[in-house]
Amino acid sequence: MMTHRELFLKNVAQTSDFPLSLEIDQANGIYMYGKDGKEYMDLISGIGVSNVGHRHPKVTQAIHNQVDKYLHLMVYGEYVQTPQTLLAEALVKTLDNGCRKYPVLNNVYFTNSGTEAVEGAMKLAKRYTGRQEIISCVNAYHGATQGALSLSGSENFKRNYRPLLPEIKQIRHGHFDDIEKITCRTAAVFIEVIAGEAGVRIPEYEYFVELRKQCDLTGTLLIIDEIQTGFGRTGTFWAFQQFGFYPDVLLCAKGMGGGMPIGAFIANQEVMSVFKNNPILGHITTFGGHPVSCAASLATLKVIFEENLLENVNVKAQIFKDLLIHKKVKEVRNQGLMMAVEFEDFETLKPIIDRAIGRGIITDWFLFCDNSMRIAPPLIITDEEIVKACKVILSAIN
Ligand code: PMP
């Protein structure tokens, strides 16, 4: 008889020849447990998802409650579904920052994933502005479908899938000189606040202020991808709230579902209303905003505020920074608990990650930055657990 691992490699489509192939039996809080009973500390939150930990009891309770009421009822946008309605209200509240200069983000379109939020927002930008050009950043990751891939900042990932969308231009994240490439021909700029897959690159505070000015000047929508940074990852509920500007459209997913699949693009109602006509049903999804995912997401949002998870994000990040000192560590970049620990090169980093996994600590590298270790633990990680994790990482370096 074949083992599950062998069946996984045989029947489940693979995207590399070296999947981690861990077989997890259960996950709880910041821990995952292998079939063999081995305990792993999840320091990457399943790549930016388990911000409130795995199977937070309030999230699983909300899921159970909703499962007992209804699952899928109807395609998107037709029925009044309480989980969607309450979640949209709660999300909109997080975005009411008293900013009156810019139209408030008060209208939520729910999707199944981050990529779909990106796709929907690309259509929204084209339709609202009547323009075709879209600008994204070098080394950005916004998803792998053909629209989102067109925005990708990596030629390596795009090369063999052309033709992709035309009229996509790229600027360098955080570079003031490139801002003038945004013109009256540009429908939208898609940009992360912190460039995640580029290896946690943090722009100067003034950068987004200037970007916002140029978008205002040219009538370009400023579309912020908070798929990795949202739901508390960087110490505020949304990362843009630390950078003195307000976006036109916000994208979220990943941590939003507390472990369930969901995403959203959020805009002002006047912008979003273009989907209602010419033609009607301008954007369609069957499962977007699934009631169980919405219930889980609302519970996740409440946990973040009720358990004051934002409060200690920077204190916890600082513990990592204070402890991860080693001659082989060249730099630690972070915005809250979105962290990158830089080593000389991939050849130095890879065995460290492998040894740490062997010792029960899961980290990773970045899609477009393979000399840096990804650390993005659940926000519920305790100070003691951070100390324990850092000891293992340091032991894995040596
Ligand atoms: N944007 C960013 C910044 C991301 O990090 C990701 C996922 N890594 C996506 C978009 C795509 O999200 P998803 O995988 O949920 O489709």
XYZ file of C-alpha atoms and ligand atoms in Angstrom:
414
model
C 0.000 0.000 0.000
C 1.244 3.481 -0.818
C 1.798 5.960 1.997
C -0.175 9.215 1.996
C 3.024 11.007 1.100
C 3.520 8.784 -1.932
C -0.106 9.274 -2.979
C 0.294 13.032 -2.518
C 3.298 13.060 -4.824
C 1.572 10.790 -7.339
C -1.967 12.198 -7.542
C -1.895 15.764 -6.258
C -0.606 18.214 -8.859
C 2.820 19.442 -7.852
C 4.288 22.859 -8.554
C 7.854 21.992 -7.663
C 10.048 18.937 -7.275
C 10.709 19.701 -3.646
C 7.431 20.231 -1.740
C 7.832 20.343 2.039
C 5.615 17.215 2.262
C 4.893 17.592 5.964
C 1.853 15.564 6.917
C -0.040 17.511 9.547
C -2.680 15.813 11.618
C -3.900 18.741 13.679
C -3.238 22.424 14.173
C -3.969 24.566 17.159
C -2.897 28.132 17.996
C 0.656 28.607 16.761
C 1.332 24.859 16.629
C 0.852 22.134 14.065
C 1.212 18.440 14.878
C 2.582 15.879 12.462
C 1.119 12.413 11.924
C 4.083 11.139 13.919
C 3.127 13.403 16.848
C 5.969 15.868 16.160
C 5.181 19.453 17.155
C 5.898 22.327 14.779
C 5.731 26.011 15.617
C 4.200 27.795 12.634
C 6.280 30.961 12.289
C 4.795 31.825 8.883
C 1.066 31.446 9.617
C 0.544 29.287 6.518
C 1.956 32.272 4.613
C 0.220 35.175 6.235
C -3.107 33.505 6.971
C -3.367 32.337 10.588
C -3.009 35.779 12.179
C -5.269 34.744 15.077
C -3.689 31.281 15.195
C -4.912 27.987 13.829
C -8.488 27.081 14.741
C -9.119 29.980 17.079
C -12.079 28.799 19.206
C -14.166 31.877 18.381
C -13.545 31.343 14.673
C -14.420 27.632 14.758
C -17.513 28.421 16.841
C -18.655 30.963 14.242
C -18.062 28.365 11.522
C -20.104 25.749 13.399
C -22.915 28.219 14.006
C -23.099 29.131 10.334
C -22.864 25.528 9.127
C -25.947 24.823 11.222
C -27.853 27.619 9.432
C -26.971 27.546 5.744
C -24.104 27.011 3.318
C -24.289 28.285 -0.253
C -27.675 29.744 -1.117
C -27.298 31.706 -4.324
C -24.683 33.324 -6.534
C -23.129 36.591 -5.404
C -25.149 39.688 -4.780
C -28.749 38.463 -4.938
C -29.801 37.413 -1.457
C -29.370 39.278 1.808
C -26.933 36.975 3.574
C -26.404 38.022 7.171
C -22.754 36.874 7.458
C -21.823 38.949 4.384
C -23.779 41.975 5.502
C -22.329 42.015 9.008
C -18.798 41.456 7.755
C -19.082 44.250 5.200
C -20.331 46.594 7.934
C -17.430 45.642 10.216
C -14.831 46.047 7.455
C -16.191 49.445 6.494
C -15.932 50.532 10.142
C -12.213 49.691 10.188
C -11.774 51.996 7.206
C -13.609 55.011 8.550
C -10.547 56.882 9.715
C -12.219 60.258 9.778
C -10.704 61.086 6.415
C -13.069 63.395 4.606
C -10.764 64.469 1.809
C -11.117 61.135 0.036
C -14.326 59.168 -0.562
C -14.583 56.641 2.231
C -14.116 52.952 1.429
C -17.647 51.849 2.213
C -18.524 49.187 -0.340
C -17.200 45.633 -0.226
C -17.127 43.122 -3.067
C -16.395 39.652 -1.668
C -14.259 37.118 -3.530
C -12.845 33.662 -2.792
C -9.193 34.639 -2.796
C -6.667 37.430 -3.008
C -6.054 36.888 -6.687
C -9.743 37.268 -7.425
C -9.795 40.520 -5.469
C -6.958 41.730 -7.703
C -8.786 40.630 -10.845
C -12.009 42.338 -9.793
C -10.194 45.547 -8.932
C -8.414 45.588 -12.305
C -11.775 45.443 -14.048
C -13.165 48.088 -11.709
C -10.290 50.459 -12.460
C -10.630 50.079 -16.227
C -14.369 50.554 -16.149
C -14.377 53.474 -13.714
C -11.633 55.475 -15.391
C -12.224 54.383 -19.003
C -8.452 53.913 -19.234
C -6.413 50.801 -19.943
C -2.938 51.322 -18.562
C -2.191 49.811 -15.183
C 0.980 50.303 -13.161
C 2.422 47.820 -10.686
C 5.787 47.339 -9.020
C 8.944 45.495 -9.876
C 9.088 42.314 -7.754
C 5.450 42.577 -6.756
C 3.278 39.512 -6.394
C -0.478 39.950 -6.843
C -1.526 36.446 -7.853
C -1.058 33.843 -10.552
C -4.082 34.081 -12.874
C -3.405 35.810 -16.169
C -4.617 39.265 -15.130
C -2.879 39.213 -11.764
C 0.181 37.606 -13.316
C 0.341 40.485 -15.787
C 0.893 42.742 -12.777
C 3.656 40.540 -11.453
C 7.026 42.188 -11.230
C 8.930 39.085 -12.242
C 9.679 38.394 -15.898
C 10.753 34.916 -14.893
C 7.201 34.024 -13.843
C 5.590 35.729 -16.858
C 7.838 34.770 -19.758
C 6.271 31.463 -20.738
C 2.681 32.600 -20.310
C 2.578 35.427 -22.811
C 0.592 37.045 -24.262
C -0.580 38.559 -21.001
C -2.500 41.817 -20.553
C -1.185 44.749 -22.574
C -0.497 48.230 -21.194
C 1.008 47.149 -17.903
C 3.914 49.287 -16.752
C 6.155 48.875 -13.787
C 7.672 51.225 -11.239
C 10.135 50.461 -8.456
C 8.481 50.230 -5.046
C 9.573 53.084 -2.802
C 11.428 54.996 -5.547
C 10.271 58.612 -5.739
C 11.824 59.062 -9.196
C 9.400 56.585 -10.767
C 6.223 58.252 -9.520
C 6.067 60.524 -12.563
C 5.444 57.450 -14.734
C 1.866 57.660 -13.456
C 0.073 59.841 -15.993
C -3.398 60.800 -17.196
C -3.360 57.566 -19.195
C -3.050 55.407 -16.074
C -6.217 53.743 -14.802
C -4.698 52.490 -11.579
C -1.595 51.823 -9.578
C -1.589 48.461 -7.800
C 0.854 48.518 -4.930
C 1.516 46.829 -1.588
C 2.241 49.090 1.367
C 5.108 46.829 2.354
C 6.523 44.898 -0.583
C 6.056 41.370 0.752
C 7.440 38.856 -1.716
C 10.218 41.280 -2.581
C 11.429 40.464 0.949
C 9.619 42.946 3.236
C 10.711 46.282 1.738
C 9.482 49.288 3.649
C 9.108 52.615 1.851
C 9.825 55.980 3.403
C 6.779 57.568 5.015
C 6.696 60.309 2.378
C 6.540 57.825 -0.485
C 2.833 57.103 -0.263
C 2.061 60.763 0.348
C 3.763 61.569 -2.960
C 2.169 58.622 -4.740
C -1.243 59.769 -3.521
C -0.567 63.290 -4.832
C 0.358 62.000 -8.277
C -2.745 59.799 -8.415
C -4.891 62.800 -7.481
C -3.212 64.915 -10.141
C -3.733 62.346 -12.872
C -7.116 60.896 -11.876
C -5.547 57.482 -11.269
C -7.006 55.036 -8.758
C -4.594 54.152 -5.962
C -5.230 50.468 -5.289
C -3.550 49.095 -2.211
C -2.911 45.367 -1.952
C -3.225 44.544 1.761
C -3.619 40.837 1.107
C -0.500 40.107 3.166
C -0.389 43.182 5.354
C -4.051 43.411 6.385
C -5.824 42.085 9.465
C -3.195 43.284 11.897
C -0.029 41.787 10.477
C 1.951 45.023 10.662
C 0.607 46.322 13.985
C -2.338 48.377 12.750
C -5.438 46.741 11.313
C -4.407 47.954 7.853
C -0.805 48.807 7.059
C -1.716 51.967 5.093
C -2.879 53.499 8.370
C 0.795 53.950 9.317
C 1.679 55.848 6.154
C -0.468 58.982 6.195
C -2.637 58.400 3.140
C -5.994 56.941 2.137
C -6.450 54.600 -0.840
C -9.162 54.498 -3.508
C -9.469 50.726 -3.434
C -8.222 48.235 -0.859
C -7.613 44.531 -1.465
C -7.625 41.928 1.280
C -7.616 38.139 1.716
C -5.303 35.666 3.500
C -5.555 36.563 7.225
C -9.062 37.871 6.613
C -10.661 34.418 6.817
C -8.996 33.166 9.988
C -8.149 30.020 8.007
C -11.116 30.029 5.621
C -10.878 31.156 1.981
C -12.138 34.667 1.373
C -10.978 37.928 -0.169
C -12.441 41.310 -0.960
C -11.918 44.511 -2.863
C -13.275 47.544 -1.129
C -14.028 50.904 -2.727
C -16.378 53.829 -2.429
C -19.938 53.016 -3.429
C -19.841 55.479 -6.322
C -16.786 53.733 -7.797
C -18.200 50.249 -7.253
C -21.531 51.180 -8.820
C -20.058 50.868 -12.331
C -20.624 47.120 -12.084
C -24.382 47.732 -12.028
C -24.752 48.845 -15.599
C -23.437 48.667 -19.145
C -23.662 45.710 -18.856
C -25.413 44.766 -15.636
C -23.638 42.086 -13.597
C -20.279 43.660 -14.394
C -18.529 41.221 -12.090
C -19.876 37.796 -11.200
C -18.914 35.056 -8.764
C -20.731 31.958 -7.539
C -18.982 31.428 -4.228
C -17.435 34.844 -3.468
C -18.330 35.810 0.104
C -19.329 32.277 1.095
C -21.448 32.509 4.255
C -19.168 30.207 6.278
C -16.065 32.158 5.235
C -17.779 35.454 6.053
C -18.803 34.192 9.490
C -15.215 33.058 10.131
C -13.883 36.383 8.905
C -16.159 38.444 11.135
C -15.111 36.333 14.129
C -11.448 36.844 13.157
C -11.884 40.599 12.937
C -13.570 40.675 16.339
C -10.827 38.530 17.913
C -8.175 40.968 16.683
C -9.893 43.868 18.446
C -11.359 42.091 21.488
C -8.091 40.347 22.336
C -6.098 43.543 21.662
C -3.815 41.671 19.298
C -2.570 44.861 17.633
C -1.248 46.263 20.881
C 1.826 44.065 21.252
C 2.748 43.392 17.653
C 5.714 45.767 17.755
C 6.875 44.601 21.185
C 6.891 41.020 19.903
C 8.692 41.993 16.715
C 11.335 43.741 18.804
C 11.975 40.544 20.795
C 12.698 38.749 17.531
C 15.005 41.585 16.488
C 16.850 41.654 19.801
C 17.433 37.912 19.752
C 18.187 37.235 16.106
C 21.667 38.654 16.310
C 24.349 36.559 14.673
C 27.300 37.293 12.424
C 25.545 35.509 9.572
C 22.391 37.650 9.945
C 23.010 40.690 7.763
C 19.786 42.562 8.424
C 16.308 42.147 9.892
C 13.597 44.112 8.082
C 10.136 44.326 9.571
C 6.878 46.167 9.754
C 5.248 44.702 12.820
C 5.257 40.915 12.624
C 5.956 40.865 8.909
C 9.662 40.131 9.049
C 12.596 39.232 6.807
C 15.905 38.016 8.215
C 18.587 38.470 5.601
C 21.526 36.118 5.073
C 24.327 36.192 2.528
C 22.558 34.046 -0.069
C 20.102 31.208 -0.642
C 22.859 28.630 -0.177
C 23.392 29.929 3.354
C 19.685 30.271 4.135
C 18.215 27.029 2.787
C 20.037 24.620 5.145
C 19.142 26.889 8.083
C 15.450 26.687 7.196
C 15.709 22.905 6.744
C 17.483 22.413 10.070
C 14.934 24.635 11.850
C 12.053 22.602 10.407
C 13.801 19.442 11.596
C 13.863 21.046 15.048
C 10.181 21.968 14.903
C 10.251 25.597 13.693
C 8.683 26.456 10.351
C 10.003 29.428 8.433
C 10.377 30.051 4.701
C 11.935 32.404 2.163
C 10.268 34.832 -0.270
C 9.211 34.416 -3.861
C 11.466 37.236 -5.069
C 14.018 37.322 -2.275
C 15.664 34.007 -1.605
C 18.385 35.207 0.747
C 15.909 36.216 3.459
C 14.011 34.130 5.978
C 10.285 34.822 6.208
C 8.985 35.215 9.745
C 5.299 36.087 10.125
C 3.951 34.207 13.145
C 0.380 34.248 14.394
C -0.091 37.510 16.312
C -1.014 35.452 19.396
C 2.541 34.134 19.798
C 3.780 34.716 23.365
C 7.091 36.301 24.369
C 8.292 32.922 25.706
C 7.452 31.219 22.439
C 9.402 33.864 20.536
C 12.430 33.247 22.775
C 12.107 29.507 22.162
C 11.765 29.993 18.396
C 14.777 32.306 18.209
C 16.939 29.831 20.156
C 16.114 27.139 17.615
C 16.765 29.452 14.662
C 20.117 30.512 16.120
C 21.041 26.884 16.763
C 20.096 26.119 13.147
C 22.425 28.863 11.877
C 25.457 27.423 13.608
N -1.290 39.805 -3.297
C -0.346 39.571 -2.375
C 0.429 40.720 -1.822
C -0.095 38.276 -1.931
O 0.851 38.060 -1.014
C -0.855 37.211 -2.466
C -0.629 35.781 -2.025
N 0.669 35.450 -1.692
C -1.846 37.502 -3.419
C -2.032 38.810 -3.807
C -2.692 36.411 -4.014
O -3.577 35.912 -3.059
P -4.206 34.450 -3.176
O -3.083 33.466 -3.096
O -5.188 34.361 -2.036
O -4.928 34.367 -4.464
